[in-house]
Short mmCIF file of C-alpha atoms and ligand atoms in Angstrom, two decimals:
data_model
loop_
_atom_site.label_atom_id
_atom_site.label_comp_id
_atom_site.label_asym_id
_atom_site.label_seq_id
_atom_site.Cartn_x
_atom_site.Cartn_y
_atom_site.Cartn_z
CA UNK A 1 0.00 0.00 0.00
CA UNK A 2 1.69 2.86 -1.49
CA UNK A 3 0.85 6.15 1.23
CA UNK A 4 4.41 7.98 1.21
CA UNK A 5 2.85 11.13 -1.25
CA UNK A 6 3.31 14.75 -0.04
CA UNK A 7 -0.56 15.21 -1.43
CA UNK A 8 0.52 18.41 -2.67
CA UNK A 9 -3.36 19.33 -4.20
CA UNK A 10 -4.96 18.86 -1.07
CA UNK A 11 -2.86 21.27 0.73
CA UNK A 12 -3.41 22.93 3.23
CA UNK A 13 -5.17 19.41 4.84
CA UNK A 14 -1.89 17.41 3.62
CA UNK A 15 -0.01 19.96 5.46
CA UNK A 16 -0.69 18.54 8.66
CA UNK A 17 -2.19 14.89 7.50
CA UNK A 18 -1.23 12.57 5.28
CA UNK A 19 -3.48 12.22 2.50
CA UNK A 20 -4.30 8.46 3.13
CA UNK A 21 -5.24 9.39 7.06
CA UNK A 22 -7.61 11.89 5.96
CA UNK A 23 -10.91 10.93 7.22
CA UNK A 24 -13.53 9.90 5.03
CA UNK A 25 -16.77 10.40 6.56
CA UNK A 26 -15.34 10.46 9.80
CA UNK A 27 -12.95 6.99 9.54
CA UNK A 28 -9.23 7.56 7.19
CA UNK A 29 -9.45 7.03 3.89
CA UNK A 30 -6.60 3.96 4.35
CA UNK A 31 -8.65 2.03 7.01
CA UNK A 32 -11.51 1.87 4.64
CA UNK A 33 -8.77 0.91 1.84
CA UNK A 34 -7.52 -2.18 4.74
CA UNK A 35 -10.99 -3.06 5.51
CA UNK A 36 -11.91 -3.63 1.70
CA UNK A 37 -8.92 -5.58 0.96
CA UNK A 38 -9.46 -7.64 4.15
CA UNK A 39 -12.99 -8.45 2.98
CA UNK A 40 -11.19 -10.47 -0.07
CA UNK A 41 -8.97 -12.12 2.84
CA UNK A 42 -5.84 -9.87 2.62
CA UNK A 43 -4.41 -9.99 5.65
CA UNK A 44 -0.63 -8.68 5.86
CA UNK A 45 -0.21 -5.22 4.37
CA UNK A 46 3.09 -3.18 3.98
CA UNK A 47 2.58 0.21 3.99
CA UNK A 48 5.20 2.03 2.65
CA UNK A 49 5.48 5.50 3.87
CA UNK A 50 7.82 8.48 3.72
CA UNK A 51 5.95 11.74 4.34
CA UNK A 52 4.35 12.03 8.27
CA UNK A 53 4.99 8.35 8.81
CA UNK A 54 4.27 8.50 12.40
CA UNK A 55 0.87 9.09 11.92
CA UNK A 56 0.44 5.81 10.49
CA UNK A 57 2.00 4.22 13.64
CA UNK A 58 0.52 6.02 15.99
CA UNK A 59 -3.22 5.19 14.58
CA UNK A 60 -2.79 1.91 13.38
CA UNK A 61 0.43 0.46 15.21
CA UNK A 62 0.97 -3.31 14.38
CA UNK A 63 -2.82 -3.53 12.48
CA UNK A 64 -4.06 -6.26 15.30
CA UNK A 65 -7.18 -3.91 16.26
CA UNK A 66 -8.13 -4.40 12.47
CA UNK A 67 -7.06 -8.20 12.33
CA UNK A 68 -4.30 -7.92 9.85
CA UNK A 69 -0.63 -7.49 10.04
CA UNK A 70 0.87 -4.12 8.90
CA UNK A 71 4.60 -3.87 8.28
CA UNK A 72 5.42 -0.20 7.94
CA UNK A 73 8.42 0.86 5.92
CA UNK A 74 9.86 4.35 5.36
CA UNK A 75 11.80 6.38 2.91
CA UNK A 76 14.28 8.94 3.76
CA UNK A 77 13.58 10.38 0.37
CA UNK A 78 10.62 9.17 -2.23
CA UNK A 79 11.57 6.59 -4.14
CA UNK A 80 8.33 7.10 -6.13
CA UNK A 81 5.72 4.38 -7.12
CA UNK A 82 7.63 1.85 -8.26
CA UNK A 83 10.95 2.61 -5.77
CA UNK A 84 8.96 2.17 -3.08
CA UNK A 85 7.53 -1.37 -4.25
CA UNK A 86 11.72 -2.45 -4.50
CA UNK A 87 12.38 -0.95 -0.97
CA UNK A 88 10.23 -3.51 0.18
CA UNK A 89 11.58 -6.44 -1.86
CA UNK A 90 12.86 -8.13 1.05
CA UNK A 91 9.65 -9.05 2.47
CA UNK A 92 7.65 -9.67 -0.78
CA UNK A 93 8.97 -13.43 -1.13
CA UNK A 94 7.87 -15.06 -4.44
CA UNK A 95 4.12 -14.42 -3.10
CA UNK A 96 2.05 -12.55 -5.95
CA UNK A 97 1.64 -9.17 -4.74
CA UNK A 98 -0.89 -6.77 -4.96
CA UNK A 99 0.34 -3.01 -4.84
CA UNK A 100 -2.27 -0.42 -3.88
CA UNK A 101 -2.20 3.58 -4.42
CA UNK A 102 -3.24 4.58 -0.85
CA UNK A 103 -5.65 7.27 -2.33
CA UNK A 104 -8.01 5.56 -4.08
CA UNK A 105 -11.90 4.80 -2.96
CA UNK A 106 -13.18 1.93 -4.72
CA UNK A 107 -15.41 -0.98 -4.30
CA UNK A 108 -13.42 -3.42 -6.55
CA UNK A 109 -13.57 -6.93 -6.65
CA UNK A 110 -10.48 -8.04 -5.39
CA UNK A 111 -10.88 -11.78 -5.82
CA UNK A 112 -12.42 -10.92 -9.41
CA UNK A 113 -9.05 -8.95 -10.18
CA UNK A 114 -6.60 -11.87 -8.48
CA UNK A 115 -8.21 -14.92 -10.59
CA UNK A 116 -8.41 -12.86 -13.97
CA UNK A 117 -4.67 -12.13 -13.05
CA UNK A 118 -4.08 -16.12 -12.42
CA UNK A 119 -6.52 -17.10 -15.72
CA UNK A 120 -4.61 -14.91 -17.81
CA UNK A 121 -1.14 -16.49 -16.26
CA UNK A 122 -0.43 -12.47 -16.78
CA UNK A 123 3.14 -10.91 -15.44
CA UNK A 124 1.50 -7.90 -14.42
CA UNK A 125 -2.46 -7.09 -14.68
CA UNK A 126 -3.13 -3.39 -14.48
CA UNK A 127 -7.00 -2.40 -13.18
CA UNK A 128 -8.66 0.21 -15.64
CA UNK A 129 -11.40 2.24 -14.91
CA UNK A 130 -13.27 4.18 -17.84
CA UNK A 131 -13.32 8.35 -17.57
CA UNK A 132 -15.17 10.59 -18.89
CA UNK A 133 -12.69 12.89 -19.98
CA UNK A 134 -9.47 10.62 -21.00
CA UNK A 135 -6.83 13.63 -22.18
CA UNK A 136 -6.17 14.22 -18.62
CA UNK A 137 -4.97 10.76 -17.84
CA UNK A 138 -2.23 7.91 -19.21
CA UNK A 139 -4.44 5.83 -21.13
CA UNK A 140 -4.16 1.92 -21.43
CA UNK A 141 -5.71 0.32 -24.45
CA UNK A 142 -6.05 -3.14 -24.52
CA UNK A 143 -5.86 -6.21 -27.48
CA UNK A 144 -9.18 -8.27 -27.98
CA UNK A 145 -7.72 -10.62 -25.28
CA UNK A 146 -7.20 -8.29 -22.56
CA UNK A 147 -3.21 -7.76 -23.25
CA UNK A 148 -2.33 -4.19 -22.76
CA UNK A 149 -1.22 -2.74 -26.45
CA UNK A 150 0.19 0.21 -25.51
CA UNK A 151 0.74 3.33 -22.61
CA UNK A 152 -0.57 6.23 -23.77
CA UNK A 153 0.39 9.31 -21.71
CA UNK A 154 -1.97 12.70 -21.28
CA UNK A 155 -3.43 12.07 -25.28
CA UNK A 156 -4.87 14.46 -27.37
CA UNK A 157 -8.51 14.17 -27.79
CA UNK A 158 -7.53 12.72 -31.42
CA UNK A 159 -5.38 10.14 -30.15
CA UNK A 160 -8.10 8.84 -27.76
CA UNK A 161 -8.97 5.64 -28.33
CA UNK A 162 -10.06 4.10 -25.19
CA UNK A 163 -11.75 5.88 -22.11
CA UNK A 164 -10.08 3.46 -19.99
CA UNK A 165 -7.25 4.34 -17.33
CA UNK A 166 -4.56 2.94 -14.72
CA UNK A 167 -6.63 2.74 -11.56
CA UNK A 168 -3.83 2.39 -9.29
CA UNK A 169 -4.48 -1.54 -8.49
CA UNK A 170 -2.06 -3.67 -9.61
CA UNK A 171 -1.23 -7.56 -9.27
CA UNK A 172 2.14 -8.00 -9.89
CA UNK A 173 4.39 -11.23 -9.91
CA UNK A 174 7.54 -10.22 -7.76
CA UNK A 175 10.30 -11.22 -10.11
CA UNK A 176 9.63 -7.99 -12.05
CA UNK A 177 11.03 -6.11 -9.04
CA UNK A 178 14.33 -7.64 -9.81
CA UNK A 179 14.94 -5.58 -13.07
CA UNK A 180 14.04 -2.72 -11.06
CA UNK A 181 17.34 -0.09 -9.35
CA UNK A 182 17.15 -0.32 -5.46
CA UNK A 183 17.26 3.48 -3.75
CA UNK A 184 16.50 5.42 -6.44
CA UNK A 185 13.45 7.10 -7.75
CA UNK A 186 11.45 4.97 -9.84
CA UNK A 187 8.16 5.21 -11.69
CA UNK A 188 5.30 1.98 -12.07
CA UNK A 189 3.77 4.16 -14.41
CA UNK A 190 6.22 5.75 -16.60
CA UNK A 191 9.24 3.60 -15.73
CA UNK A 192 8.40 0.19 -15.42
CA UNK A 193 5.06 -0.55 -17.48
CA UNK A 194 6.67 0.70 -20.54
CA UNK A 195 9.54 -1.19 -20.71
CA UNK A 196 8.02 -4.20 -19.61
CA UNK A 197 5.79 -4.03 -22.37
CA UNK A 198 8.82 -3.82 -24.47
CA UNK A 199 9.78 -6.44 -23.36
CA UNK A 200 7.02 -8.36 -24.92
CA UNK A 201 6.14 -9.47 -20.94
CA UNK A 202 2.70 -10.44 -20.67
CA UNK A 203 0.62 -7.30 -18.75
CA UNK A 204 -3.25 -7.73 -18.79
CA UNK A 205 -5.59 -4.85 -18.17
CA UNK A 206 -8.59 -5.66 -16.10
CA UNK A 207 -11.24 -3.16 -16.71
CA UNK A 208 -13.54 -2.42 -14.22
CA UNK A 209 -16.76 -0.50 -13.48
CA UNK A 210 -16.69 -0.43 -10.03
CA UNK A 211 -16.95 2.63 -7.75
CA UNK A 212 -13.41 4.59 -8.39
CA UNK A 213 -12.61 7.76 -7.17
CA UNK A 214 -8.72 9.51 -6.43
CA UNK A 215 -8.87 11.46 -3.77
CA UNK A 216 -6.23 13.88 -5.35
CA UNK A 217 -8.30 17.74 -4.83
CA UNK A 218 -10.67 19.37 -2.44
CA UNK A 219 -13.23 18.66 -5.25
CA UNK A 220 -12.64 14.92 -5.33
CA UNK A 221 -12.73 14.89 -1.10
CA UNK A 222 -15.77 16.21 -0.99
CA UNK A 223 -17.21 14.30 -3.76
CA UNK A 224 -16.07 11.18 -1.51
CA UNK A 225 -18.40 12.63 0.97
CA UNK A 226 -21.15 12.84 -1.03
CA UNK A 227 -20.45 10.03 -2.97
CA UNK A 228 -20.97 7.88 0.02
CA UNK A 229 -24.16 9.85 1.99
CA UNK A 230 -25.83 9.03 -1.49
CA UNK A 231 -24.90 5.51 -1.51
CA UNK A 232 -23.03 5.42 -4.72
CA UNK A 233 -20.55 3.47 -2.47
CA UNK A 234 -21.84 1.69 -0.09
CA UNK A 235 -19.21 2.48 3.19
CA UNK A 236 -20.95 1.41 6.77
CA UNK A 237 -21.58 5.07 8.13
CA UNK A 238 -20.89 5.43 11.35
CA UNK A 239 -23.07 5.87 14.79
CA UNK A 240 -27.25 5.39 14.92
CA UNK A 241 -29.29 6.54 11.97
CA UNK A 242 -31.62 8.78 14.37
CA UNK A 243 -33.67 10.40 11.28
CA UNK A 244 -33.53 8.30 7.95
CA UNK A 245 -29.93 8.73 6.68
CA UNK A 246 -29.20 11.25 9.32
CA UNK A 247 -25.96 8.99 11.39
CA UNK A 248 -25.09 10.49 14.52
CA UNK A 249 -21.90 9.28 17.17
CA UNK A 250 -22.29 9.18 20.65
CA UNK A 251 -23.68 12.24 23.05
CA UNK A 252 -24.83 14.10 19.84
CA UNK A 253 -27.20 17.60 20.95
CA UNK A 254 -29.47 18.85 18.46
CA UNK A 255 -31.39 21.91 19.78
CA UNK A 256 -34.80 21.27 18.88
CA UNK A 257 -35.05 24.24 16.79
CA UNK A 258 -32.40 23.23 14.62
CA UNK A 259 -32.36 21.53 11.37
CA UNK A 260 -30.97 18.58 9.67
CA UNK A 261 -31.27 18.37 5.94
CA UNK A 262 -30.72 14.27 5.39
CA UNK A 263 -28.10 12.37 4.57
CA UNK A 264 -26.00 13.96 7.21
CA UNK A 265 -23.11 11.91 9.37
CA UNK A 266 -22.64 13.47 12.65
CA UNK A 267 -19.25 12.41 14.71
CA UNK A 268 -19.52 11.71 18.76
CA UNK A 269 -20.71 14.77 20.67
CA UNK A 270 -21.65 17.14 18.24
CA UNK A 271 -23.48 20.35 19.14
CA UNK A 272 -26.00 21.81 16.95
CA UNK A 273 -27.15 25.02 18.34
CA UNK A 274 -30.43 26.45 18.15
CA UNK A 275 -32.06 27.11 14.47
CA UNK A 276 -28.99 25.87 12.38
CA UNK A 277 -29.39 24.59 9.71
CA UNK A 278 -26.69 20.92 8.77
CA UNK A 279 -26.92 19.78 5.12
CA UNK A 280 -28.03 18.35 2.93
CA UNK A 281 -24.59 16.33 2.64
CA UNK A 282 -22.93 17.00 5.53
CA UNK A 283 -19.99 15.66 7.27
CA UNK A 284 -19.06 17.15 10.64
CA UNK A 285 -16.31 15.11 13.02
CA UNK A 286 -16.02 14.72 16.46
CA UNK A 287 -16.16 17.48 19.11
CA UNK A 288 -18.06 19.93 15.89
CA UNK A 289 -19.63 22.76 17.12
CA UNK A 290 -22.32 24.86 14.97
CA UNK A 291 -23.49 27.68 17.09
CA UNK A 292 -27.28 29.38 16.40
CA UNK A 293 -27.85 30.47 13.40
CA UNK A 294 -25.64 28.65 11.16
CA UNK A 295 -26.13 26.85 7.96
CA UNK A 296 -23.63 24.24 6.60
CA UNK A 297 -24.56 22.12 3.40
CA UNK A 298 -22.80 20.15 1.41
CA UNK A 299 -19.50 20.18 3.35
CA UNK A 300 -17.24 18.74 5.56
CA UNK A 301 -16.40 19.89 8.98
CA UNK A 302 -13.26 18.25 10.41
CA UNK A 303 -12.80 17.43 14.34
CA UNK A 304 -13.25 19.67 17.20
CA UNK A 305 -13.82 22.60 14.65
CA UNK A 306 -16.01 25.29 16.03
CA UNK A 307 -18.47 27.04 13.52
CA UNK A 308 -19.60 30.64 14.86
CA UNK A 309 -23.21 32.28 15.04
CA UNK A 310 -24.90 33.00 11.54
CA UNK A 311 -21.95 31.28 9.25
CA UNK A 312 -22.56 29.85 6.42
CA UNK A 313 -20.84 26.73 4.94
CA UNK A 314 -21.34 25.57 1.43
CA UNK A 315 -19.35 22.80 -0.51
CA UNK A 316 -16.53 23.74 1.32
CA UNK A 317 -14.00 22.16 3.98
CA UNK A 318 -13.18 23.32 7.24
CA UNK A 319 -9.95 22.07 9.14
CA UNK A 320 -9.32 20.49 12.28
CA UNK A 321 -9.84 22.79 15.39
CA UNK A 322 -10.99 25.71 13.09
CA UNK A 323 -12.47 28.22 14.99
CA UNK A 324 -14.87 30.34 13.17
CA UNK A 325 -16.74 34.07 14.81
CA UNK A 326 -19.89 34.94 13.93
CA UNK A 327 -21.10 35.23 10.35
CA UNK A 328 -17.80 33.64 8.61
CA UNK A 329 -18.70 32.86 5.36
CA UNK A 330 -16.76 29.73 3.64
CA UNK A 331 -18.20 28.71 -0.20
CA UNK A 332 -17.29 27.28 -3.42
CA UNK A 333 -14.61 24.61 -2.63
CA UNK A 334 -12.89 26.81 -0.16
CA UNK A 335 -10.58 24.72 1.79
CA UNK A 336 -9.98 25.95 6.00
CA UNK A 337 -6.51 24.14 7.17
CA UNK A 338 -6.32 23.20 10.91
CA UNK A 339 -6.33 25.00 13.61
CA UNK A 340 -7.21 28.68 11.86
CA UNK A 341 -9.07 31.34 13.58
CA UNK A 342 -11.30 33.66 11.89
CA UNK A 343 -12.35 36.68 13.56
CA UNK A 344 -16.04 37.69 12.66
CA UNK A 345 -17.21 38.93 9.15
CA UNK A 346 -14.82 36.92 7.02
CA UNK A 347 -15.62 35.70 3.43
CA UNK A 348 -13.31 32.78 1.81
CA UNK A 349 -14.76 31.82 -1.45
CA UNK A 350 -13.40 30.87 -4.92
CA UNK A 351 -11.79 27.79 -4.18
CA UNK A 352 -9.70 29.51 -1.81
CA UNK A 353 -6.97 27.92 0.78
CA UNK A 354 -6.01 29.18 4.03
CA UNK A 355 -2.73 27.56 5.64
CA UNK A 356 -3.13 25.78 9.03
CA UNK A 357 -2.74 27.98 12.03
CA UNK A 358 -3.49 31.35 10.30
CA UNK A 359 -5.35 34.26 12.57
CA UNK A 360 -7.71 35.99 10.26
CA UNK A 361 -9.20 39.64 12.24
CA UNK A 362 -12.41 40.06 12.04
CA UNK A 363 -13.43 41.39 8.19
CA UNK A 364 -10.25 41.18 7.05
CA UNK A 365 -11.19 39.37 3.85
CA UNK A 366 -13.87 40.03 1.80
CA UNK A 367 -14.70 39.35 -2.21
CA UNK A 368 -16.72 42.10 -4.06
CA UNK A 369 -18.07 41.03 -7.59
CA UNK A 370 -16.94 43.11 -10.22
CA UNK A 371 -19.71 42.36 -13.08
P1 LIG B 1 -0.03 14.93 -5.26
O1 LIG B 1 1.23 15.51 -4.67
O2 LIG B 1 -1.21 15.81 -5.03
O3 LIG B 1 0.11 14.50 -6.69
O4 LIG B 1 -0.40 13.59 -4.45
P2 LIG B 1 0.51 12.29 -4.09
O5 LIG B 1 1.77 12.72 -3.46
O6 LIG B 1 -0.33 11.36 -3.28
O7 LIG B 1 0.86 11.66 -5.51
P3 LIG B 1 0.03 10.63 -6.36
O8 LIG B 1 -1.42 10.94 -6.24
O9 LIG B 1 0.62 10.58 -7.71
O10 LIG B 1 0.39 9.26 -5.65
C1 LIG B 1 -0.35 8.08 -5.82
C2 LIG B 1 -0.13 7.19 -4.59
O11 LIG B 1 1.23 6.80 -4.48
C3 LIG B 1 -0.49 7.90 -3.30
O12 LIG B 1 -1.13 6.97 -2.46
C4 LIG B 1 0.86 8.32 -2.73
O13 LIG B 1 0.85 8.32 -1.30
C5 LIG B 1 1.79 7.22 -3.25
N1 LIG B 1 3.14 7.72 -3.54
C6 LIG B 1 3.48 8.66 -4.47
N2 LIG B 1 4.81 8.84 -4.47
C7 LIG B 1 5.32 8.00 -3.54
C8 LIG B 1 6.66 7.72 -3.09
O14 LIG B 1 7.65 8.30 -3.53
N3 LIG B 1 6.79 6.77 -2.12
C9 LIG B 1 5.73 6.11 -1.58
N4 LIG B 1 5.94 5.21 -0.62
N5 LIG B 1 4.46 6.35 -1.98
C10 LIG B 1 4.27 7.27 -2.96
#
């Protein structure tokens, strides 16, 4: 499981979290990852880390609370996709591996992808997921049989021939790693793939049409979210469904002149003051406070983050600890890093990003429309 990324687009919340230990819907993304693969009977994981490794530790130490067995490895420096894979060499044995990108969200069908890989008596097998719009991605187009024909990187729209990219799931037979430089920046992707292929080794593609999602921008986080309150995934949500797809934790206080726009998750003891207003699509963590007044929708509100009388939320994301005065207003993919404060009367709009620990006065920042 590949998690050693700086996460550079979803900065500021990669500033102080890795992007795999990002919660999703209030449990990180990578023990939802663990949990799928352990569903398929995976149960030894490497995790191979480099930026904020002790995070990893320090939440999931040796893996026993989730039943499985994670070795965690670090790099000094990145050693990239593939680098990382041969750092670990030594405890891959001549097992069949399967290597992970430890931002994805998917429902795929592990067992599906490990006999296709065994049918095919493939090298490597590569899982492809179709996309709309292909000329952002490294395309992988595929013979009749399922053998990949060819890496195509980033295409024009009239080179696309397939809608079908790398998904970041691979099954990979270990003797591969062998051809591969120890301690030294290496690519699966742009390295590897392509000369294997060269090399006339057999490499399957296994398309897909599972769930798939990268978590790589504020955009895609919160379409996580939402992705999963609607059910397009289907992820246990945590705590008691007290309203229909309203979830709520433990010692959860909802004035009763407040309102909660279904789905919603609620983390333990939230407060909801009196007449806010939470979602539709809402995710608020542990310890959130919404004081009277407020309306969030659409967004996700990270632990212990306080959110001030009369502010408004919308498809936004507010950091851990954030402390918001009265009448903040956060909207359009605005991202909040932990531990801010802003002062009354703020506006962050536009997609904007505020670096962790920032003080903000009160009406310091404001956007005035200029049509
Ligand atoms: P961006 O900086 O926003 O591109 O995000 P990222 O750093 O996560 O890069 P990317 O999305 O391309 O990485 C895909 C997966 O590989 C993620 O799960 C990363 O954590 C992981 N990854 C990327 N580079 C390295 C590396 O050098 N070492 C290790 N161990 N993992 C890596």
């Amino acid at each position: 499981m590949l998690v050693g990324g700086f996460g550079t687009r979803l900065r500021p919340l990669t500033i102080t979290t890795p992007k795999p230990m990002l919660p999703i819907v209030n449990i990180p993304l990578l023990e939802l990852e663990l949990l799928h693969l352990k569903q398929y009977g995976v149960d030894e994981v490497i995790l191979s880390s480099g930026y904020l490794p002790d995070v990893f530790d320090e939440y999931f130490g040796d893996g026993s609370r989730l039943g499985m067995k994670l070795i965690h490895v670090t790099e000094d420096e990145p050693l990239g996709t593939c680098g990382a894979v041969k750092n670990v060499e030594r405890f891959l044995g001549d097992d069949t591996v399967i290597v992970c990108n430890g931002d994805i969200l998917t429902d795929l069908d592990i067992a599906a992808l490990f006999s296709y890989h065994m049918e095919k008596k493939a090298t490597v097998t590569i899982t492809l997921t179709p996309v709309e719009d292909p000329t952002a991605y490294g395309l992988v187009p595929l013979h009749p049989d399922g053998r990949i024909k060819e890496f195509l990187e980033k295409p024009s729209w009239d080179q696309v021939v397939t809608n079908l990219i790398n998904a970041g799931t691979y099954v990979i037979d270990p003797k591969v790693f062998q051809q591969v430089p120890p301690n030294q920046n290496y690519s699966f992707e742009r390295e590897l793939f392509p000369s294997l292929l060269e090399q006339g080794v057999p490499m399957y593609g296994f398309p897909s049409d599972c769930y798939w999602l990268d978590l790589g921008t504020p955009a895609k986080y919160l379409k996580a979210h939402h992705d999963i309150m609607e059910r397009k995934i289907k992820i246990p949500l945590k705590g008691k469904e007290i309203f229909e797809m309203v979830f709520a934790g433990d010692d959860v206080v909802i004035d009763e002149t407040a309102r909660i726009n279904p789905p919603c998750a609620l983390g333990d003891r939230v407060r909801i003051g009196p007449r806010a207003s939470v979602g539709s699509l809402c995710c608020l963590g542990d310890d959130v406070v919404v004081e009277a007044g407020a309306s969030i929708e659409g967004s996700v509100i990270l632990d212990g983050a306080n959110i001030g009388e009369d502010c408004v939320i919308e498809g936004s994301i507010v950091g851990k600890n954030t402390k918001l005065g009265k009448r903040v207003h956060v909207a359009e993919a605005s991202v909040l890093g932990d531990n801010i404060v802003a002062e009354e009367d703020n506006e962050f709009r536009h997609g904007v990003r505020i670096w962790p620990s920032t003080r903000i006065e009160a009406g310091k920042i404001r956007f005035y429309r200029t049509d």
